[in-house]
Tab-separated table of C-alpha atoms and ligand atoms in Angstrom:
chain	number	residue	atom	x	y	z
A	1	MET	CA	0.045	-0.237	-0.291
A	2	ILE	CA	1.313	3.667	-0.853
A	3	TYR	CA	0.053	5.854	2.157
A	4	PHE	CA	-0.165	9.637	0.524
A	5	ASP	CA	-3.285	10.532	3.215
A	6	ASN	CA	-0.345	12.116	5.738
A	7	SER	CA	-1.968	15.698	6.430
A	8	ALA	CA	-4.953	13.815	7.784
A	9	THR	CA	-2.974	11.166	9.881
A	10	THR	CA	0.485	9.731	10.671
A	11	ALA	CA	1.005	5.830	11.816
A	12	ILE	CA	2.624	6.536	15.526
A	13	PHE	CA	6.991	5.963	15.172
A	14	PRO	CA	7.518	2.427	16.570
A	15	GLU	CA	9.974	3.988	18.939
A	16	SER	CA	7.295	6.323	20.527
A	17	LEU	CA	4.941	2.733	20.487
A	18	ASP	CA	7.163	1.799	22.560
A	19	THR	CA	7.683	4.588	25.278
A	20	TYR	CA	3.737	4.818	24.908
A	21	VAL	CA	3.368	1.275	25.829
A	22	LYS	CA	6.005	1.131	28.598
A	23	THR	CA	4.820	4.148	30.327
A	24	SER	CA	1.791	2.809	30.426
A	25	GLN	CA	3.195	-0.064	32.369
A	26	ARG	CA	4.993	1.205	34.561
A	27	VAL	CA	4.270	4.636	35.527
A	28	THR	CA	1.266	3.689	37.180
A	29	GLY	CA	1.101	7.096	39.150
A	30	ASN	CA	-1.156	9.828	38.880
A	31	PRO	CA	0.863	13.293	38.411
A	32	SER	CA	-0.691	15.032	41.180
A	33	SER	CA	-0.181	12.460	43.876
A	34	LEU	CA	2.219	13.323	46.750
A	35	HIS	CA	3.526	9.929	46.600
A	36	PHE	CA	6.341	8.816	44.864
A	37	LEU	CA	4.714	7.416	41.821
A	38	GLY	CA	2.819	10.540	41.212
A	39	VAL	CA	6.312	12.140	41.506
A	40	GLN	CA	7.530	9.890	39.343
A	41	ALA	CA	5.032	10.654	36.681
A	42	THR	CA	5.333	14.884	37.342
A	43	ARG	CA	9.503	14.313	36.637
A	44	LEU	CA	8.593	12.400	33.116
A	45	LEU	CA	5.475	15.371	32.389
A	46	GLU	CA	8.336	18.179	32.897
A	47	GLN	CA	10.754	16.486	30.945
A	48	ALA	CA	8.529	15.614	27.868
A	49	ARG	CA	7.387	19.818	28.562
A	50	LYS	CA	11.121	20.230	28.773
A	51	GLN	CA	11.810	18.369	25.120
A	52	ILE	CA	9.057	20.313	23.665
A	53	ALA	CA	9.768	23.262	25.018
A	54	ASP	CA	13.684	23.120	23.909
A	55	THR	CA	12.744	21.999	20.641
A	56	LEU	CA	10.501	25.288	19.893
A	57	GLN	CA	13.300	27.319	22.185
A	58	VAL	CA	10.540	28.543	24.283
A	59	THR	CA	10.291	28.019	28.421
A	60	THR	CA	8.753	25.580	29.592
A	61	GLU	CA	5.417	27.766	31.402
A	62	GLU	CA	4.996	28.521	27.227
A	63	VAL	CA	3.689	24.624	26.538
A	64	ALA	CA	0.150	23.812	28.132
A	65	PHE	CA	-0.717	20.051	27.083
A	66	THR	CA	-3.942	20.100	25.485
A	67	SER	CA	-6.023	16.635	23.686
A	68	GLY	CA	-4.987	17.924	20.237
A	69	GLY	CA	-5.449	20.721	17.777
A	70	THR	CA	-8.989	21.033	17.294
A	71	GLU	CA	-8.930	21.825	21.617
A	72	GLY	CA	-6.096	24.208	21.317
A	73	ASP	CA	-8.085	26.039	18.816
A	74	ASN	CA	-11.532	25.659	20.933
A	75	TRP	CA	-9.244	26.782	24.074
A	76	VAL	CA	-7.672	29.435	22.623
A	77	LEU	CA	-10.379	31.286	20.129
A	78	LYS	CA	-12.980	30.317	23.615
A	79	GLY	CA	-10.745	31.073	26.277
A	80	THR	CA	-9.725	34.956	24.832
A	81	ALA	CA	-12.706	35.421	23.732
A	82	PHE	CA	-14.205	34.658	27.244
A	83	GLU	CA	-11.219	36.255	28.666
A	84	LYS	CA	-10.962	39.500	27.127
A	85	GLN	CA	-14.691	40.186	26.526
A	86	ALA	CA	-15.422	43.387	28.459
A	87	TYR	CA	-12.537	44.690	26.537
A	88	GLY	CA	-13.811	43.739	22.806
A	89	LYS	CA	-15.885	40.948	21.043
A	90	HIS	CA	-14.123	41.067	17.488
A	91	LEU	CA	-12.111	38.490	16.322
A	92	ILE	CA	-10.754	38.199	13.138
A	93	ILE	CA	-9.575	34.559	10.740
A	94	SER	CA	-8.974	34.244	7.882
A	95	SER	CA	-11.853	32.912	5.084
A	96	VAL	CA	-9.426	29.018	4.443
A	97	GLU	CA	-9.114	27.893	8.737
A	98	HIS	CA	-9.863	24.680	9.653
A	99	PRO	CA	-13.155	23.978	10.764
A	100	ALA	CA	-11.533	23.709	14.625
A	101	VAL	CA	-11.273	27.117	14.399
A	102	LYS	CA	-13.714	28.377	11.486
A	103	LYS	CA	-16.601	26.113	13.977
A	104	THR	CA	-15.293	28.371	16.903
A	105	ALA	CA	-15.723	31.192	15.759
A	106	GLU	CA	-18.981	30.372	14.639
A	107	GLN	CA	-20.442	29.621	18.074
A	108	LEU	CA	-18.620	32.826	19.743
A	109	ALA	CA	-21.031	34.810	17.242
A	110	HIS	CA	-23.497	32.196	18.165
A	111	LEU	CA	-22.866	34.013	21.692
A	112	GLY	CA	-22.715	37.925	20.505
A	113	PHE	CA	-19.154	38.029	19.471
A	114	ASP	CA	-18.136	39.272	16.237
A	115	VAL	CA	-16.646	37.939	13.149
A	116	ASP	CA	-14.566	38.763	10.592
A	117	GLU	CA	-12.626	36.470	7.822
A	118	ALA	CA	-9.624	37.933	6.117
A	119	PRO	CA	-9.855	36.495	2.347
A	120	VAL	CA	-7.689	35.360	0.124
A	121	ASP	CA	-6.252	35.511	-2.836
A	122	LYS	CA	-5.707	32.753	-5.814
A	123	ASP	CA	-2.946	31.052	-4.226
A	124	GLY	CA	-5.501	30.832	-0.937
A	125	ILE	CA	-3.350	33.612	0.885
A	126	VAL	CA	-4.237	35.782	3.330
A	127	ASP	CA	-4.462	40.052	2.032
A	128	VAL	CA	-2.378	41.345	4.794
A	129	GLU	CA	-3.901	44.837	3.580
A	130	GLN	CA	-7.812	43.811	3.807
A	131	LEU	CA	-6.646	42.562	7.573
A	132	ALA	CA	-4.963	45.253	8.339
A	133	GLY	CA	-8.045	47.181	7.168
A	134	LEU	CA	-10.419	44.518	9.183
A	135	ILE	CA	-8.969	45.312	12.251
A	136	ARG	CA	-10.831	47.646	14.695
A	137	GLU	CA	-10.559	48.732	17.975
A	138	ASP	CA	-12.296	46.134	19.823
A	139	THR	CA	-10.415	43.540	17.871
A	140	ILE	CA	-9.368	41.000	20.360
A	141	LEU	CA	-7.984	38.391	18.546
A	142	VAL	CA	-6.711	37.274	14.807
A	143	SER	CA	-6.017	33.568	14.250
A	144	VAL	CA	-4.466	32.781	10.704
A	145	MET	CA	-3.324	29.220	10.088
A	146	ALA	CA	0.563	28.609	8.986
A	147	VAL	CA	-0.342	26.272	6.754
A	148	ASN	CA	-3.551	25.342	5.529
A	149	ASN	CA	-4.583	21.930	5.119
A	150	GLU	CA	-6.029	21.150	2.330
A	151	VAL	CA	-3.703	23.069	-0.182
A	152	GLY	CA	-0.736	23.442	1.524
A	153	THR	CA	-0.751	27.353	1.267
A	154	VAL	CA	2.383	29.042	3.732
A	155	GLN	CA	0.995	31.786	5.426
A	156	PRO	CA	1.849	35.426	5.801
A	157	ILE	CA	2.753	34.890	9.409
A	158	GLN	CA	6.016	36.934	9.225
A	159	LYS	CA	4.120	40.156	7.281
A	160	ILE	CA	1.083	39.646	9.866
A	161	SER	CA	3.220	39.919	12.606
A	162	SER	CA	4.668	43.095	12.046
A	163	LEU	CA	0.987	44.336	11.169
A	164	LEU	CA	0.227	43.424	14.442
A	165	GLU	CA	3.446	45.204	16.096
A	166	LYS	CA	1.234	48.672	16.676
A	167	TYR	CA	-1.961	46.979	18.210
A	168	PRO	CA	-0.099	44.486	21.262
A	169	LYS	CA	-3.338	44.026	22.843
A	170	ILE	CA	-4.952	41.649	20.707
A	171	HIS	CA	-3.705	38.181	20.410
A	172	PHE	CA	-2.675	36.603	17.542
A	173	HIS	CA	-2.209	32.882	17.331
A	174	VAL	CA	-1.629	30.551	14.620
A	175	ASP	CA	-2.879	27.368	13.854
A	176	ALA	CA	0.684	25.293	13.436
A	177	VAL	CA	-1.354	22.019	12.873
A	178	GLN	CA	0.607	21.601	9.638
A	179	ALA	CA	3.365	23.335	9.797
A	180	ILE	CA	5.844	21.884	12.435
A	181	THR	CA	8.568	20.020	11.371
A	182	LYS	CA	7.439	20.825	7.661
A	183	ILE	CA	8.946	24.213	7.667
A	184	ALA	CA	11.121	26.278	9.872
A	185	ASN	CA	9.532	27.130	12.709
A	186	GLN	CA	10.551	31.031	12.053
A	187	ASN	CA	8.024	31.065	9.475
A	188	TRP	CA	5.672	30.656	11.592
A	189	LEU	CA	6.502	31.335	15.462
A	190	THR	CA	8.094	35.221	15.486
A	191	ASP	CA	8.141	36.976	18.349
A	192	ARG	CA	4.882	38.389	17.879
A	193	VAL	CA	3.408	35.104	17.899
A	194	ASP	CA	1.038	35.168	21.451
A	195	PHE	CA	-0.243	31.114	21.051
A	196	ALA	CA	-0.349	28.487	18.162
A	197	THR	CA	-1.247	24.758	18.247
A	198	PHE	CA	-0.263	21.285	17.671
A	199	SER	CA	-1.652	17.489	17.237
A	200	ALA	CA	0.356	15.185	17.696
A	201	HIS	CA	-0.843	12.704	15.214
A	202	LYS	CA	0.002	14.247	12.220
A	203	PHE	CA	3.772	14.270	13.040
A	204	HIS	CA	3.725	10.487	14.149
A	205	GLY	CA	2.591	10.540	17.807
A	206	PRO	CA	-0.359	9.703	19.561
A	207	ARG	CA	-4.071	10.144	18.939
A	208	GLY	CA	-5.822	12.470	20.525
A	209	VAL	CA	-2.796	14.327	22.645
A	210	GLY	CA	-1.253	17.524	21.225
A	211	PHE	CA	-0.181	20.999	22.771
A	212	ILE	CA	-0.165	24.949	23.244
A	213	TYR	CA	2.609	27.329	22.854
A	214	TRP	CA	1.066	30.261	25.162
A	215	LYS	CA	3.254	32.878	25.048
A	216	SER	CA	4.571	34.378	28.917
A	217	GLY	CA	2.147	37.124	30.325
A	218	ARG	CA	-1.249	36.266	27.738
A	219	ARG	CA	-3.691	35.283	29.020
A	220	LEU	CA	-7.043	32.612	28.692
A	221	GLN	CA	-9.906	31.685	30.268
A	222	PRO	CA	-10.214	27.902	30.944
A	223	LEU	CA	-12.814	25.758	29.302
A	224	MET	CA	-12.194	23.041	31.728
A	225	ALA	CA	-13.127	23.511	35.099
A	226	GLY	CA	-12.151	20.502	38.193
A	227	GLY	CA	-8.654	19.616	39.516
A	228	GLY	CA	-6.788	22.790	38.645
A	229	GLN	CA	-4.238	21.038	36.442
A	230	GLU	CA	-1.476	22.326	34.007
A	231	ARG	CA	-1.484	25.772	36.593
A	232	GLU	CA	-4.872	25.127	37.045
A	233	GLN	CA	-5.534	26.024	33.449
A	234	ARG	CA	-6.775	22.812	31.396
A	235	SER	CA	-8.500	20.185	34.779
A	236	GLY	CA	-8.598	16.501	34.015
A	237	THR	CA	-5.702	14.246	34.469
A	238	GLU	CA	-2.623	14.173	32.557
A	239	ASN	CA	-2.024	11.030	29.455
A	240	VAL	CA	1.350	11.477	30.992
A	241	PRO	CA	1.788	7.837	28.203
A	242	ALA	CA	0.623	10.238	24.993
A	243	ILE	CA	2.049	12.942	26.330
A	244	VAL	CA	6.157	11.139	26.692
A	245	ALA	CA	5.459	9.128	23.055
A	246	MET	CA	4.318	13.085	21.854
A	247	ALA	CA	7.428	14.773	22.593
A	248	LYS	CA	8.956	11.725	21.527
A	249	SER	CA	7.944	11.979	18.070
A	250	LEU	CA	8.813	15.400	17.139
A	251	ARG	CA	12.465	15.301	18.610
A	252	ILE	CA	12.629	12.384	15.974
A	253	SER	CA	10.834	14.528	13.414
A	254	PHE	CA	12.822	17.564	13.606
A	255	GLU	CA	15.865	14.754	13.008
A	256	LYS	CA	14.978	13.111	10.201
A	257	VAL	CA	13.986	17.189	8.573
A	258	THR	CA	17.574	17.271	9.708
A	259	GLN	CA	19.788	15.045	7.393
A	260	ARG	CA	17.262	15.147	4.626
A	261	PRO	CA	15.902	18.254	4.606
A	262	GLU	CA	15.210	18.439	0.707
A	263	HIS	CA	13.643	14.957	0.641
A	264	LEU	CA	9.826	16.785	0.861
A	265	ALA	CA	9.937	19.374	-1.685
A	266	ASP	CA	11.871	16.524	-4.163
A	267	LEU	CA	8.984	13.887	-4.074
A	268	LYS	CA	6.984	17.107	-4.528
A	269	LYS	CA	8.432	18.188	-7.212
A	270	ALA	CA	8.848	15.074	-9.008
A	271	LEU	CA	4.783	14.654	-8.682
A	272	ILE	CA	3.919	17.921	-9.858
A	273	ASN	CA	6.265	17.242	-13.343
A	274	GLU	CA	4.265	14.431	-14.039
A	275	LEU	CA	0.838	15.679	-13.668
A	276	SER	CA	1.555	18.943	-14.789
A	277	THR	CA	1.574	16.944	-18.507
A	278	TYR	CA	-1.967	16.455	-18.898
A	279	ASP	CA	-4.237	17.873	-20.014
A	280	LYS	CA	-7.655	17.646	-17.582
A	281	VAL	CA	-4.994	18.071	-14.740
A	282	THR	CA	-5.170	20.930	-12.183
A	283	ILE	CA	-3.184	21.683	-9.733
A	284	PHE	CA	-4.665	24.432	-7.132
A	285	SER	CA	-1.371	24.584	-4.705
A	286	PRO	CA	0.967	27.130	-5.508
A	287	LYS	CA	3.682	26.883	-7.082
A	288	GLU	CA	5.458	29.241	-4.358
A	289	ASN	CA	4.391	29.493	-0.706
A	290	CYS	CA	3.498	25.989	-0.240
A	291	ALA	CA	4.285	23.387	1.905
A	292	PRO	CA	6.484	20.678	0.566
A	293	HIS	CA	3.899	17.820	2.131
A	294	ILE	CA	0.294	18.791	0.595
A	295	LEU	CA	-0.480	18.684	-3.324
A	296	CYS	CA	-3.703	19.150	-4.030
A	297	MET	CA	-5.430	18.473	-7.471
A	298	ALA	CA	-8.113	17.892	-9.740
A	299	LEU	CA	-8.964	15.465	-12.413
A	300	LYS	CA	-11.433	17.833	-14.746
A	301	GLY	CA	-14.921	16.010	-15.093
A	302	ILE	CA	-14.176	13.163	-12.397
A	303	ARG	CA	-15.515	13.165	-9.016
A	304	GLY	CA	-12.894	13.696	-6.185
A	305	GLU	CA	-14.261	10.652	-3.875
A	306	VAL	CA	-14.040	8.748	-7.338
A	307	LEU	CA	-10.819	9.449	-8.019
A	308	VAL	CA	-10.277	8.516	-4.153
A	309	HIS	CA	-11.929	5.244	-4.997
A	310	ALA	CA	-9.817	4.508	-7.608
A	311	LEU	CA	-7.078	5.466	-6.369
A	312	GLU	CA	-7.378	3.066	-3.542
A	313	GLU	CA	-8.882	-0.253	-5.116
A	314	LYS	CA	-4.410	0.135	-7.128
A	315	GLU	CA	-3.322	0.770	-2.642
A	316	ILE	CA	-3.033	4.261	-2.969
A	317	ILE	CA	-4.337	6.030	-0.667
A	318	VAL	CA	-5.668	10.348	-1.341
A	319	SER	CA	-8.581	12.153	0.182
A	320	THR	CA	-10.354	14.722	-0.701
A	321	THR	CA	-9.220	17.733	0.366
A	322	SER	CA	-9.523	17.501	4.568
A	323	ALA	CA	-10.085	14.061	6.150
A	324	CYS	CA	-12.475	15.671	8.216
A	325	SER	CA	-14.832	17.081	4.683
A	326	SER	CA	-14.836	13.959	3.082
A	327	LYS	CA	-16.955	11.553	4.793
A	328	LYS	CA	-19.190	14.659	4.689
A	329	ASN	CA	-18.959	14.718	0.904
A	330	THR	CA	-19.315	18.933	1.323
A	331	ALA	CA	-16.790	20.907	-1.365
A	332	SER	CA	-13.319	22.367	0.372
A	333	SER	CA	-14.062	25.587	2.074
A	334	THR	CA	-10.102	26.271	0.887
A	335	LEU	CA	-10.966	26.162	-2.554
A	336	ALA	CA	-14.469	28.408	-2.822
A	337	ALA	CA	-12.514	31.090	-1.116
A	338	MET	CA	-10.012	31.123	-3.596
A	339	ASN	CA	-12.323	31.898	-6.171
A	340	VAL	CA	-12.512	27.682	-7.833
A	341	ASP	CA	-14.942	27.085	-9.936
A	342	SER	CA	-17.426	24.901	-8.134
A	343	ALA	CA	-17.896	21.793	-10.359
A	344	LEU	CA	-14.144	21.703	-11.042
A	345	ALA	CA	-14.010	22.406	-6.923
A	346	THR	CA	-15.609	18.923	-6.465
A	347	CYS	CA	-13.162	17.140	-8.338
A	348	ALA	CA	-9.825	17.988	-6.306
A	349	ILE	CA	-7.684	15.886	-4.089
A	350	ARG	CA	-5.162	16.063	-1.588
A	351	ILE	CA	-2.249	14.050	-1.702
A	352	SER	CA	-0.359	13.870	1.085
A	353	LEU	CA	3.205	13.482	1.670
A	354	ASP	CA	5.226	12.165	4.540
A	355	GLU	CA	9.473	12.248	5.155
A	356	SER	CA	8.961	8.185	4.648
A	357	ASN	CA	7.679	8.172	1.532
A	358	THR	CA	9.603	7.462	-1.876
A	359	ILE	CA	10.177	8.415	-5.216
A	360	ALA	CA	9.572	4.463	-5.742
A	361	GLU	CA	5.813	5.682	-4.634
A	362	ILE	CA	5.435	8.915	-6.649
A	363	GLU	CA	6.504	6.036	-9.994
A	364	GLN	CA	4.130	3.309	-9.111
A	365	PHE	CA	1.455	6.590	-8.106
A	366	MET	CA	2.130	8.559	-11.448
A	367	ILE	CA	2.184	4.536	-13.252
A	368	VAL	CA	-1.691	4.037	-12.023
A	369	PHE	CA	-2.743	7.486	-12.558
A	370	ASN	CA	-2.050	7.290	-16.277
A	371	GLN	CA	-4.142	4.298	-16.181
A	372	LEU	CA	-7.122	5.400	-14.322
A	373	TYR	CA	-6.619	8.945	-16.513
A	374	GLN	CA	-6.961	6.645	-19.922
A	375	GLN	CA	-10.254	4.718	-18.891
A	376	PHE	CA	-11.880	7.688	-17.536
A	377	ALA	CA	-10.820	9.094	-20.684
A	378	LYS	CA	-12.480	6.892	-22.863
A	379	ILE	CA	-15.638	6.706	-20.561
A	380	ASN	CA	-16.067	10.667	-21.185
B	1	LIG	C1	-4.773	22.756	10.532
B	1	LIG	C2	-5.408	21.700	11.393
B	1	LIG	N1	-6.122	21.960	12.071
B	1	LIG	C3	-6.547	22.097	13.330
B	1	LIG	C4	-6.361	20.189	13.115
B	1	LIG	C5	-7.987	19.416	13.759
B	1	LIG	O1	-6.941	18.576	14.530
B	1	LIG	P1	-6.727	16.906	15.465
B	1	LIG	O2	-7.242	15.991	14.667
B	1	LIG	O3	-5.680	16.858	16.513
B	1	LIG	O4	-8.134	17.561	16.752
B	1	LIG	C6	-6.394	19.597	11.790
B	1	LIG	C7	-6.126	18.060	11.619
B	1	LIG	O5	-6.408	17.986	10.524
B	1	LIG	C8	-5.537	20.674	10.924
B	1	LIG	O6	-5.057	20.240	9.931
């Protein structure tokens, strides 16, 4: 099987699975307990926090654990809204955010907050001037993802950071779920970023665990009340085995990228070179300002789900744009925001690569794609 759906999820590294299992078996205490088993669990938890903080070159106080990207996004948006509502009720998100941001903003709008969407250009890049025009006296949050999960566009986080220098009270949130280990940290973790959200299963960690970079001095209302874990900010017994395994996966992922920094880009380039020779293929991912692991394309006249299943029959796994929208059979909201013709957008598929993929797999993909292309051409 060839697995090209790595933006949906990645397989846990065997080393991290081993860590997860051993930690579950051997570290049986609750970090909140006073006895030595609790102390042991706390030590491991804090070691994992330090490892993650060191990787991002931030302090341990700036790392908060969550259950993944969705929780992180919900927490930053709602936590900001509830914390700052006395000062303002206006939030700005981009028009291409993941549903974890978009739907959260919709919920907040139902609660009386005002939400504006900053538009994108035909490549899916946020228009920073238009975003600047949306900022108001009562704006409390700007949320722009680092890498779009459907087409791979890299957003101008540095430019937005410069813009927001003039507005120090606005929380700047970056959903970096698809960016970490794929594009260099300095692209999305600037000094002006207040919060960035991450999910372990996108970098070969366990599912259901993630973390937030939370700039020191910034405040969010907690969403989970209870025993006061995570410095009173997120109650609930910590998932120590998953957190320790996540820290390991992050370290290994960064090591792998450092060893072969151009590998993903080379795979994608080979894919684009081949696909561009087909008349009926449209590539939506921009040529520049795009992450090296995501390629969104359409085969004109063939619905995305038809192509996904035809490839699946040949043991090649891809998805229709995002994993979240594929089962709902909804067209890609990112392509709509990019003004892609809606009929063509229904033909979109997303190929998302991983460090472990090979040129041989790209070649095999192209052989199968070519066969399907000829078959579909006969039917059409
Ligand atoms: C950009 C982005 N944000 C948030 C999420 C949600 O992360 P999780 O699956 O950990 O809830 C995803 C998952 O696909 C994503 O791609």
